[in-house]
Coordinates of C-alpha atoms in Angstrom, one line a residue:
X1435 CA -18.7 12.5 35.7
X1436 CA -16.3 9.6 34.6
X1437 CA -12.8 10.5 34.7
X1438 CA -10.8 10.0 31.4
X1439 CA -8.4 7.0 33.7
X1440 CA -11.5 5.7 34.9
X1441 CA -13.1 5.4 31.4
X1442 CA -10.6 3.8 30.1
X1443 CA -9.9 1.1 33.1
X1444 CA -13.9 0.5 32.6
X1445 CA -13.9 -0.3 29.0
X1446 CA -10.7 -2.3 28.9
X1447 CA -11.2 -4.4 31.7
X1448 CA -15.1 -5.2 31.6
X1449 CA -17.3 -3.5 29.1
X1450 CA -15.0 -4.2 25.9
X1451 CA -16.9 -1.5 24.0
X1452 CA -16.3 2.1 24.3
X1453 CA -20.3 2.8 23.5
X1454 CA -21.4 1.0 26.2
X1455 CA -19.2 2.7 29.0
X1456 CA -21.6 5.0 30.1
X1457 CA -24.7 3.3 30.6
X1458 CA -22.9 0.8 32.5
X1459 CA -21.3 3.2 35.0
X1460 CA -24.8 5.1 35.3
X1461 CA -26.5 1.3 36.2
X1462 CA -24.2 0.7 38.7
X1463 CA -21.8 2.7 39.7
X1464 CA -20.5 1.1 42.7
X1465 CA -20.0 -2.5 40.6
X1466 CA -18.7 -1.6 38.2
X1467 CA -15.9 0.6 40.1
X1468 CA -15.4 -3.5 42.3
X1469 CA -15.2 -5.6 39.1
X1470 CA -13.0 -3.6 37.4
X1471 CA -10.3 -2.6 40.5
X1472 CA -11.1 1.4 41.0
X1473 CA -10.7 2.7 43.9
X1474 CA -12.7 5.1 46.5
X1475 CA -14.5 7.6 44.2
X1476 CA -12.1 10.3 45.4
X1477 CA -9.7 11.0 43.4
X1478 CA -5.8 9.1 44.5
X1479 CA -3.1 12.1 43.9
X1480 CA 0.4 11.0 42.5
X1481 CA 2.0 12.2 45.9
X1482 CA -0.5 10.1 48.1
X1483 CA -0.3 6.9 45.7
X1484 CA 1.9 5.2 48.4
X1485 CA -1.1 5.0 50.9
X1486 CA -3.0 2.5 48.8
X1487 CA -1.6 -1.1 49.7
X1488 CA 1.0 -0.6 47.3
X1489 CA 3.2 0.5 49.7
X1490 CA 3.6 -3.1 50.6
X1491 CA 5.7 -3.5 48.0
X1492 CA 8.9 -1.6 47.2
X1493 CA 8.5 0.9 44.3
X1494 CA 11.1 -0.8 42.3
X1495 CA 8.9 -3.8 42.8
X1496 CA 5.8 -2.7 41.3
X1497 CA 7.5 -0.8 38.5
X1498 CA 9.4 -4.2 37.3
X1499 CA 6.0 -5.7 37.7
X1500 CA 4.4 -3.3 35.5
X1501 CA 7.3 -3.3 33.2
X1502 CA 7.6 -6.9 33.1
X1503 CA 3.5 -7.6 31.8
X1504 CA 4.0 -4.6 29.5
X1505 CA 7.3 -6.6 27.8
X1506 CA 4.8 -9.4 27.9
X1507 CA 2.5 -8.5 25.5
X1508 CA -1.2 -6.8 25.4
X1509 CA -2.3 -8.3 28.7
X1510 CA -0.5 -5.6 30.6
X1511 CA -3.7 -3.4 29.8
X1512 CA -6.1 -5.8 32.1
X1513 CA -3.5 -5.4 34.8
X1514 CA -4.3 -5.9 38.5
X1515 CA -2.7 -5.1 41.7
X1516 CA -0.3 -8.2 42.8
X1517 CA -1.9 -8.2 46.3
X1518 CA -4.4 -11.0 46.9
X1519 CA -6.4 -8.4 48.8
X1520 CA -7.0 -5.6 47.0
X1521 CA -7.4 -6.2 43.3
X1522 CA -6.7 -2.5 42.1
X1523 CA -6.9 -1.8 38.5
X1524 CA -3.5 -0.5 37.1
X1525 CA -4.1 2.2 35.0
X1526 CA -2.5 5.0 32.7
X1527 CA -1.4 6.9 35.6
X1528 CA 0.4 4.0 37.6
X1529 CA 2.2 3.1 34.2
X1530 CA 3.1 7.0 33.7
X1531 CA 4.6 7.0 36.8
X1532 CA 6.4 4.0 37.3
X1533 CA 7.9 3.1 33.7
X1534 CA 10.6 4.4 31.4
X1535 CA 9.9 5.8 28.2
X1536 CA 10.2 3.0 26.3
X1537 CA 7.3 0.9 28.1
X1538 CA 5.1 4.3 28.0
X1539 CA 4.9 3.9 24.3
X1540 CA 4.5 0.3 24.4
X1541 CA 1.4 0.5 26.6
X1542 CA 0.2 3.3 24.3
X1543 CA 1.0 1.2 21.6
X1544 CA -1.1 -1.6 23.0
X1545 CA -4.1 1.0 24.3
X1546 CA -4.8 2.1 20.6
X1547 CA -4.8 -1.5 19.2
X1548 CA -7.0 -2.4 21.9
X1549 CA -9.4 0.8 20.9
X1550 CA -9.3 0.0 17.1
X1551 CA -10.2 -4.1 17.6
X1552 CA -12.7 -3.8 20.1
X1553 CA -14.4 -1.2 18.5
X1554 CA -16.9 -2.1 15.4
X1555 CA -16.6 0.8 13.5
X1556 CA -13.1 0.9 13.4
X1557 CA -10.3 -1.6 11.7
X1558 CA -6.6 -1.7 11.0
X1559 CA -6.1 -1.9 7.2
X1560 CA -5.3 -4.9 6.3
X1561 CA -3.0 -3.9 3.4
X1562 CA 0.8 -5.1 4.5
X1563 CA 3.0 -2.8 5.9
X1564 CA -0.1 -0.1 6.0
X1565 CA -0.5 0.9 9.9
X1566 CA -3.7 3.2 9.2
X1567 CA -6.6 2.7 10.9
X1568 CA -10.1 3.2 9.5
X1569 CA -13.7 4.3 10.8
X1570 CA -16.4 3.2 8.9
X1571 CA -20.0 3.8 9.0
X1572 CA -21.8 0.6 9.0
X1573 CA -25.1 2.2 7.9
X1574 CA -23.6 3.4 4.4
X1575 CA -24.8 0.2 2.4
X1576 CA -21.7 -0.9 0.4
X1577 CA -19.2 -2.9 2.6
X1578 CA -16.6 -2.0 0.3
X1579 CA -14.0 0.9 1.7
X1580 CA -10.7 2.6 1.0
X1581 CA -7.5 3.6 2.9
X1582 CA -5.7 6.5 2.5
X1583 CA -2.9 3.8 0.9
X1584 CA -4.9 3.5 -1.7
X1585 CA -6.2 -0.6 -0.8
X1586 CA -9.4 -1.0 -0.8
X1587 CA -11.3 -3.8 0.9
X1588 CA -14.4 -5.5 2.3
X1589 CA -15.8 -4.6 5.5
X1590 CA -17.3 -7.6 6.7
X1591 CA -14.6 -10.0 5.5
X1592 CA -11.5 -7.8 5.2
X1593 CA -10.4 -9.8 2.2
X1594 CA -10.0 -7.2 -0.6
X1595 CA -12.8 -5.4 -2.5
X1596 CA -14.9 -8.2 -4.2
X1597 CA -18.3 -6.6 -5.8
X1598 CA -20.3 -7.6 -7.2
X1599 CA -19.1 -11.1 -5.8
X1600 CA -20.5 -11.9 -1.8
X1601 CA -18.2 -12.7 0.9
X1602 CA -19.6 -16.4 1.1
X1603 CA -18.6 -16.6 -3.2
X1604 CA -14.7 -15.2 -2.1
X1605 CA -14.7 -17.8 0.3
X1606 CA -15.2 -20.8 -1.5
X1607 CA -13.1 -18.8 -4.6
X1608 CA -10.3 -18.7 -2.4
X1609 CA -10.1 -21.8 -0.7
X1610 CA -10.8 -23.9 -4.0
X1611 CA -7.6 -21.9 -5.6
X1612 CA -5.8 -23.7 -2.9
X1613 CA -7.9 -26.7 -2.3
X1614 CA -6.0 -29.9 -2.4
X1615 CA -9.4 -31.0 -4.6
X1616 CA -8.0 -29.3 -7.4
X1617 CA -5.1 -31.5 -6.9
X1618 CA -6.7 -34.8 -6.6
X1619 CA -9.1 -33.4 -10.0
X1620 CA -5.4 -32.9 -12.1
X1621 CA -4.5 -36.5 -10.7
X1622 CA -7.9 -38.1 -11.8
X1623 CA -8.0 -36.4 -15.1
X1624 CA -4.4 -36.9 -15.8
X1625 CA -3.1 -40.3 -13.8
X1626 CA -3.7 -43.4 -13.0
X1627 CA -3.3 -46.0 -10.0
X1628 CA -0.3 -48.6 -10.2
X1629 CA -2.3 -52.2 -10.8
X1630 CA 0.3 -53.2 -8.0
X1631 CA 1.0 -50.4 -5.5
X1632 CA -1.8 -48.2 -6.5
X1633 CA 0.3 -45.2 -6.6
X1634 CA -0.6 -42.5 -9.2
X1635 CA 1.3 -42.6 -12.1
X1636 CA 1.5 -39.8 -14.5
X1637 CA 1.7 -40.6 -18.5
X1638 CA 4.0 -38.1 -19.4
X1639 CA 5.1 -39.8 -22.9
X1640 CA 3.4 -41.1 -25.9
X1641 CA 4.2 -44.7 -25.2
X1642 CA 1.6 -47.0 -23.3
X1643 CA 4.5 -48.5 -21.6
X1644 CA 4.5 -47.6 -17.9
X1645 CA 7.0 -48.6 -15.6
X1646 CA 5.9 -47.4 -11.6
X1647 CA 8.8 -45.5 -9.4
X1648 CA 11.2 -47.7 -7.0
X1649 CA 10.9 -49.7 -5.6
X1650 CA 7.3 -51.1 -7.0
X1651 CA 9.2 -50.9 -10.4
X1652 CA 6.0 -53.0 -11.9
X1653 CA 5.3 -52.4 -16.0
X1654 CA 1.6 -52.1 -17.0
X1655 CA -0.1 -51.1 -20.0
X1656 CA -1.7 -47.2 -19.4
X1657 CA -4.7 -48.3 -21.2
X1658 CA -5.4 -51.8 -20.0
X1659 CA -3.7 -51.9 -16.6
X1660 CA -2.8 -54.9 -17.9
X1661 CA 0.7 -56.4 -16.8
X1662 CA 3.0 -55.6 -19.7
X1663 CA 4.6 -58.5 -20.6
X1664 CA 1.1 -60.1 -22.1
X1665 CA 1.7 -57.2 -24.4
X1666 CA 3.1 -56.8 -28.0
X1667 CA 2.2 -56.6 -31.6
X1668 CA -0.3 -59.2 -31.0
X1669 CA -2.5 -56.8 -28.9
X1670 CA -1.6 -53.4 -30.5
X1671 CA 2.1 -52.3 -29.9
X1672 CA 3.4 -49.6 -28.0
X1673 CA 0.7 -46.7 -29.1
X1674 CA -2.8 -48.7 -28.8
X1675 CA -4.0 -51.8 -26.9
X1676 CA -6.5 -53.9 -28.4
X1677 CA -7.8 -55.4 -25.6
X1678 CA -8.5 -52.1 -24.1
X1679 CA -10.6 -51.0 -27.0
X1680 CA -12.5 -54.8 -26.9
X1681 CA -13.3 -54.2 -22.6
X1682 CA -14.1 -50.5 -23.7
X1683 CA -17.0 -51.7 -26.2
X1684 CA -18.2 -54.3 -23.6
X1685 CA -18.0 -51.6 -21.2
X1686 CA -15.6 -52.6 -18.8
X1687 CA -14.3 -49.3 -18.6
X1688 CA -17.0 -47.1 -18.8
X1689 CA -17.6 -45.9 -14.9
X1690 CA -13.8 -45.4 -14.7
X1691 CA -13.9 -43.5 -18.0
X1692 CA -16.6 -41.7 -16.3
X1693 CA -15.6 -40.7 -13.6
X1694 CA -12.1 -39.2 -15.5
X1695 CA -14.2 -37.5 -18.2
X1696 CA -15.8 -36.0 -15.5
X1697 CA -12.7 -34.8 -13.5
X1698 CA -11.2 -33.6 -16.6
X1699 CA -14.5 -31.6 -17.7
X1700 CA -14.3 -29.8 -14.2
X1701 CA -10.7 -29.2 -14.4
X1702 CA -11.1 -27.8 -17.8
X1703 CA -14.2 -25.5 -17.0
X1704 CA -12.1 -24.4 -13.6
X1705 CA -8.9 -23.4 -14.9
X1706 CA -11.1 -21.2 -17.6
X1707 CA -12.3 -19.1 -15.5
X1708 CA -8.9 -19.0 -13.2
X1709 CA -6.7 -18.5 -15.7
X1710 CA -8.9 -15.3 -16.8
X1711 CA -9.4 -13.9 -12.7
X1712 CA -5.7 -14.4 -12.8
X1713 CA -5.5 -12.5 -15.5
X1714 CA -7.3 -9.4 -14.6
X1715 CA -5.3 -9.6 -11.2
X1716 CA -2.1 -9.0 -13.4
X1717 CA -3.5 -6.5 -15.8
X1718 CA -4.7 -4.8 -12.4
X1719 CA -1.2 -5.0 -10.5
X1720 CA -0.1 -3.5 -14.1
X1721 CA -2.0 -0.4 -13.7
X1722 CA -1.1 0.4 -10.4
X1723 CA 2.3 0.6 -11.4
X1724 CA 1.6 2.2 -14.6
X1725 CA -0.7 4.4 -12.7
X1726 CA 2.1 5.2 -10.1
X1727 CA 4.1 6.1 -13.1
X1728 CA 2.1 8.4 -14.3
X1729 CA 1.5 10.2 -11.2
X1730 CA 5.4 10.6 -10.5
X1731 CA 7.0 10.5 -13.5
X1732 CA 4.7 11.6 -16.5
X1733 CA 2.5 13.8 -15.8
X1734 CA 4.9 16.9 -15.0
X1735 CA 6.9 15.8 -18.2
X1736 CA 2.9 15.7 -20.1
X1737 CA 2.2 19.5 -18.1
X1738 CA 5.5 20.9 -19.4
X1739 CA 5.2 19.8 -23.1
X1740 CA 1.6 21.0 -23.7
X1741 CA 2.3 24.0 -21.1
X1742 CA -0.8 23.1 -18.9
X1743 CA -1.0 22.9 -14.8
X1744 CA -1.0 19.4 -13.8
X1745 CA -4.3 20.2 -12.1
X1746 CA -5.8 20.4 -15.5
X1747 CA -4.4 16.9 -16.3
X1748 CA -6.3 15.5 -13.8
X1749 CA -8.7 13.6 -16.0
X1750 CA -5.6 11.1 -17.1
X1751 CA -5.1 10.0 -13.4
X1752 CA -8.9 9.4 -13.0
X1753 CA -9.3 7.3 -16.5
X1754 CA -6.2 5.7 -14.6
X1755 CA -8.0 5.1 -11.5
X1756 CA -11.1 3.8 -13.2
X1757 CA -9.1 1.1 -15.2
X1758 CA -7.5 -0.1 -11.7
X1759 CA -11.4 -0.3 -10.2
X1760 CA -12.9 -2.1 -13.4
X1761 CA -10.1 -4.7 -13.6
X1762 CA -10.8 -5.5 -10.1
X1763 CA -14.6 -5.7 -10.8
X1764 CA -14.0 -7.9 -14.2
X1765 CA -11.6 -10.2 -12.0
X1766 CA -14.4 -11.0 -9.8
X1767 CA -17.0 -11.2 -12.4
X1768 CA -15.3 -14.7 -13.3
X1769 CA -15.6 -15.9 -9.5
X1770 CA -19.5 -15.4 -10.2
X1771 CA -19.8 -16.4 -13.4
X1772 CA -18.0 -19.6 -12.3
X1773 CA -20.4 -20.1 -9.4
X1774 CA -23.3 -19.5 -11.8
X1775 CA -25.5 -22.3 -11.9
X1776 CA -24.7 -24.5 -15.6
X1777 CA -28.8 -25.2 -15.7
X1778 CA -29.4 -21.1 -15.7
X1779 CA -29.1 -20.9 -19.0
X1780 CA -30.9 -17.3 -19.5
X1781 CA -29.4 -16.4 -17.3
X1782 CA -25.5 -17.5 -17.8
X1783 CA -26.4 -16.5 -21.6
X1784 CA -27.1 -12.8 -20.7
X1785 CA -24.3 -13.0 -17.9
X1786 CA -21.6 -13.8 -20.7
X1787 CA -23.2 -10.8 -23.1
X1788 CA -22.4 -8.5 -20.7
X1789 CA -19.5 -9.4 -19.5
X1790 CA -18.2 -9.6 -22.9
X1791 CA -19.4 -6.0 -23.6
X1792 CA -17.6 -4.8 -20.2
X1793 CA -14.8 -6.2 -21.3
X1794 CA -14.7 -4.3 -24.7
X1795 CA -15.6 -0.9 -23.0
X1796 CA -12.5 -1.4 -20.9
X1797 CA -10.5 -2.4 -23.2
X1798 CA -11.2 0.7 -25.5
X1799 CA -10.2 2.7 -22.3
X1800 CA -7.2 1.2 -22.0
X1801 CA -5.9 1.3 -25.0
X1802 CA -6.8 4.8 -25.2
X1803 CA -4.7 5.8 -21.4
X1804 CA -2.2 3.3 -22.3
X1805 CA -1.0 3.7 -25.8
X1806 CA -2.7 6.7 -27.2
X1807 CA -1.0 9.4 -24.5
X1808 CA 2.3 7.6 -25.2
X1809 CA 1.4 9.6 -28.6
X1810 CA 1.3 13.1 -26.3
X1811 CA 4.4 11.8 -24.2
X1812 CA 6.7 11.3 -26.8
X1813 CA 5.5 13.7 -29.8
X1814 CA 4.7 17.1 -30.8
X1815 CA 1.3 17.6 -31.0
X1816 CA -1.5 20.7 -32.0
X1817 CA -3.1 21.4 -28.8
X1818 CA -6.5 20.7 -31.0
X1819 CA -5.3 17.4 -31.0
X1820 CA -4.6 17.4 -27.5
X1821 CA -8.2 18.9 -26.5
X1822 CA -9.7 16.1 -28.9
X1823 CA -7.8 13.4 -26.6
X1824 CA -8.9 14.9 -23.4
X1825 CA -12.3 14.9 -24.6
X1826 CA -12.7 11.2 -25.9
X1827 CA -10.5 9.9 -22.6
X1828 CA -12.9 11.3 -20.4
X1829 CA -15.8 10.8 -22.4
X1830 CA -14.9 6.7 -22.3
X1831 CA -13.8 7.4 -18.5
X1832 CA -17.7 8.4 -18.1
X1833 CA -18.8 5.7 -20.4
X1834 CA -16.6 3.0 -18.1
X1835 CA -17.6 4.0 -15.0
X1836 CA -21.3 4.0 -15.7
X1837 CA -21.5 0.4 -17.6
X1838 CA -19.3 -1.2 -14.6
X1839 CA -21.7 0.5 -11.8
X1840 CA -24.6 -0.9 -13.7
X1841 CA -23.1 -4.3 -14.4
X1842 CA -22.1 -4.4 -10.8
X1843 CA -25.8 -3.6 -10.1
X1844 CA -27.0 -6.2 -12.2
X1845 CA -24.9 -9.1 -10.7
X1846 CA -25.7 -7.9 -7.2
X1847 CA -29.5 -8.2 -7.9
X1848 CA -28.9 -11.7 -9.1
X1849 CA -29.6 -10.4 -12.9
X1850 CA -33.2 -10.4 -12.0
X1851 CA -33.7 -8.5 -15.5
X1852 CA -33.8 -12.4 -16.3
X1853 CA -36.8 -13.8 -15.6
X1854 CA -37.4 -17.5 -14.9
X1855 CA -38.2 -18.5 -18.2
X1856 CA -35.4 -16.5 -19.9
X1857 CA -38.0 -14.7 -21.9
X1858 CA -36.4 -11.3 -21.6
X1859 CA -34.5 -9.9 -24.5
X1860 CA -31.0 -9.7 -24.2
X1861 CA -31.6 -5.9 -26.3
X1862 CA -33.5 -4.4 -23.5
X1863 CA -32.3 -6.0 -20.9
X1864 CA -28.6 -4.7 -22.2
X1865 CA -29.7 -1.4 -22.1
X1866 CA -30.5 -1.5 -18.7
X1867 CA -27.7 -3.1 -17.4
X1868 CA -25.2 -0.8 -19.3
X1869 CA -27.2 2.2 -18.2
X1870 CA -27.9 3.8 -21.9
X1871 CA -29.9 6.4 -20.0
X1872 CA -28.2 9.4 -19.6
X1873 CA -29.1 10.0 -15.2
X1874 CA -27.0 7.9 -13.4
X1875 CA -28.0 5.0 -11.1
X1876 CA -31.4 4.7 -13.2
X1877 CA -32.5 2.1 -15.4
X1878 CA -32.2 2.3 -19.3
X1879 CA -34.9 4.3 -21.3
X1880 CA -33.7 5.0 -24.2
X1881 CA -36.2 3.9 -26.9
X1882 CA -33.9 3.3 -29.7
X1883 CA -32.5 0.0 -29.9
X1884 CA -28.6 -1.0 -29.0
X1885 CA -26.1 -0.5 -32.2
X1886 CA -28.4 2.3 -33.9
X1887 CA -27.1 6.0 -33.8
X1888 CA -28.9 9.6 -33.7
X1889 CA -27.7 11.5 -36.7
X1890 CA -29.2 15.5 -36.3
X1891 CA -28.6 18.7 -38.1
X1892 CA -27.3 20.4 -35.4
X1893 CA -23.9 21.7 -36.3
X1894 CA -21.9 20.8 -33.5
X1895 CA -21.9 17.2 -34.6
X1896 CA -24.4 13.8 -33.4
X1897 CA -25.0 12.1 -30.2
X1898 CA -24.1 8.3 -30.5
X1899 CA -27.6 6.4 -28.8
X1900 CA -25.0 3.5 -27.3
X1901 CA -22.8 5.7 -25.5
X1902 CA -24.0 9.1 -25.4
X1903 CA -21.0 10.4 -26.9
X1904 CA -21.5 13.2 -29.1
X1905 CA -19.5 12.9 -32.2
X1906 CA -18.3 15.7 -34.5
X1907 CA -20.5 15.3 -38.1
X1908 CA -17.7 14.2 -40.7
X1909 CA -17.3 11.0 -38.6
X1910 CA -19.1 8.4 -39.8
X1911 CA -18.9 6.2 -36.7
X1912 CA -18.8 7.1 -33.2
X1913 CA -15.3 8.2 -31.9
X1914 CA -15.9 6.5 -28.5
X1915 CA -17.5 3.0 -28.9
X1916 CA -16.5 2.6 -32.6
X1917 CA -20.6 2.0 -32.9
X1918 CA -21.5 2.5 -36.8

């Protein structure tokens, strides 16, 4: 039997890893007990605690040592007796004994940290000011997991949760958002070098004249480089340069040209899909507050004015919940598209479809949580009416939900509904991706084609072939996707 003290000596000063405790023990008892400082297998009592050699040293001695690593920091947990000769392990007990209050919690303080970083199923959240720990099954599949604050995050990288994106695609994302090379692209594109000092110079007015910063103070031509002084009507005036235009057509400028076209094209193609990830991160952060609203502020006012439990209500919080989730997942569908290689062009063709049609799905449920219930907030309303709302916000909920976890599917699997060719039609491989089958998780195989609808006799109304969503009969396109 390992004692609990022992156990924990053991995996904090040798093994590192909880699991592992035991099987080193059983291998070798007797060195494990030397390299990590326990004593004689019999058990020290508090009372007898003076015989070991610690009696050298005068108990207020020892409990400043102690005191003084645990004010140091974590190390205090790989402690060791100060005595060249004996090398004992000090332990829980020692520190329970010895220290005040204060330093007890320290060192427990210290113990759990120790516990939750050396052990791989456990992490700290890495939300800020969150101090929740979290055990996570490595076996599960998805990396992606959730505190009880709400953050959700990766796994493997700890940045936050990025499917359908892999941690090697955030990685580059993030450091090329602050990459100096973005920098030095906006200063290609949008500069040029000082004929003199050869520091950039940005043209921030119309005029060609440029005049460099003290103390160069030299005046060139932007277009030339040309010193401006051999400049003047005779070569074009303040707007144009005519001996630009005359080098440009012998091509004297056409590698430098180049090369800015170039920067400026990548700039350009960059800051379109940054500008939109930056976006969805707002529209995101939005929803989390208006989310939070809702939870604390609205709903009891929404369960009071149509005289129903909040528990009933509930499908408002989760249309809520699954607006937060899908702006994340659009956010990081521009990180992929943007990493998508430009010769793919199936593929980047069939990538922007859906994307597009995610998009509109989420913006329908939106629009639908956002400014629609502000309808049942702020007005009387039938309870009909009411029951109609519930029933097309959790209808689109469900419609969401599924397209995103299909989308999110499709981008993980590299869009291999695409084949090398680009042969595949974008109508069936649409349906698959969106998940026009009614079971969840399985591919599309629904036999009517995308945009059509299912008109029957039954009196309850008909079942829209896009979405599912069944549709009283005096409307003459669907309530939930607007399909025709």
């Amino acid at each position: 039997m390992i004692y609990d003290n022992a156990k924990r000596t053991i995996s904090l000063q040798l093994v590192r890893n909880v699991s592992n405790v035991h099987e080193a023990w059983f291998a070798n008892e007797d060195e494990v007990r030397k390299a990590v400082g326990l004593l004689d297998k019999t058990e020290i009592k508090p009372p007898k605690a003076r015989e070991v050699c610690w009696v050298k040293h005068v108990e207020f001695v020892c409990a400043t040592y102690i005191s003084t690593s645990i004010s140091d920091g974590p190390g205090c947990l790989t402690l060791r007796c100060p005595t060249p000769s004996c090398g004992a392990a000090v332990g829980v007990d020692m520190v329970n004994m010895l220290t005040s209050d204060e330093d007890k919690k320290k060192y427990q303080r210290y113990l759990l940290r120790s516990y939750i970083e050396d052990n791989k199923k456990t992490k700290w959240c890495p939300a800020p000011g969150c101090d929740c720990a979290i055990e996570f099954d490595l076996g599960s599949g998805s990396y992606d997991v959730t505190c009880h604050c709400s953050y959700s995050f990766c796994w493997n990288c700890t940045e936050e949760a990025h499917r359908p994106v892999d941690c090697e695609t955030v990685s580059k994302w993030i450091m090329k958002n602050s990459a100096e090379s973005e920098n030095m692209n906006w200063i290609l594109a949008n500069s040029k070098p000082c004929p003199k000092c050869k520091r950039p110079i940005e043209k921030n007015q119309g005029c060609m004249h440029m005049t460099c910063n003290p103390p160069c103070k030299y005046e060139f031509c932007w277009l030339c480089l040309g010193q401006w002084s051999d400049h003047g009507e005779r070569t074009g005036g303040f707007y144009a340069c005519n001996r630009y235009e005359s080098a440009k057509q012998e091509g004297a400028y056409d590698e430098s040209e180049r090369r800015r076209e170039m920067a400026k094209n990548s700039l350009e193609r960059y800051t379109h899909y940054y500008e939109r990830w930056a976006t969805n991160q707002s529209s995101r952060q939005k929803a989390l507050a208006d989310l939070h609203q809702m939870q604390t502020v609205h709903l009891a006012k929404l369960s009071e004015k149509q005289c129903q439990p909040e528990t009933q209500l509930k499908f408002i919080i989760e249309a809520w919940l699954q607006i937060v989730e899908c702006r994340r997942v659009l956010k990081w569908t521009y990180a992929y598209g943007y990493y998508l290689p430009e010769h793919e062009h199936a593929k980047r063709q069939f990538f922007e479809y859906l994307q597009g049609e995610a998009e509109a799905g989420l913006e329908r449920l939106h629009q639908c949580a956002e400014k629609e219930l502000h309808t049942y907030l702020n007005d009387d309303c039938s309870q009909e009416a009411f029951n109609n709302f519930r029933t097309k916000l959790a209808g689109l909920t469900s419609v969401t939900r599924n397209y995103f976890e299909n989308l999110v599917r499709a981008l993980e699997n590299g869009l291999s509904d695409v084949d090398a060719h680009g042969a595949s039609s974008k109508t069936s491989s649409s349906k698959n991706a969106a998940g026009t089958s009614k079971t969840k998780g399985t591919k599309g195989k629904g036999s009517s084609k995308v945009g059509t609808t299912s008109r029957t006799d039954d009196s309850t109304g008909w079942s829209c072939d896009q979405c599912t969503y069944m549709n009283p009969r005096s409307a003459t396109s669907c309530q939930m996707c607007e399909n025709g």
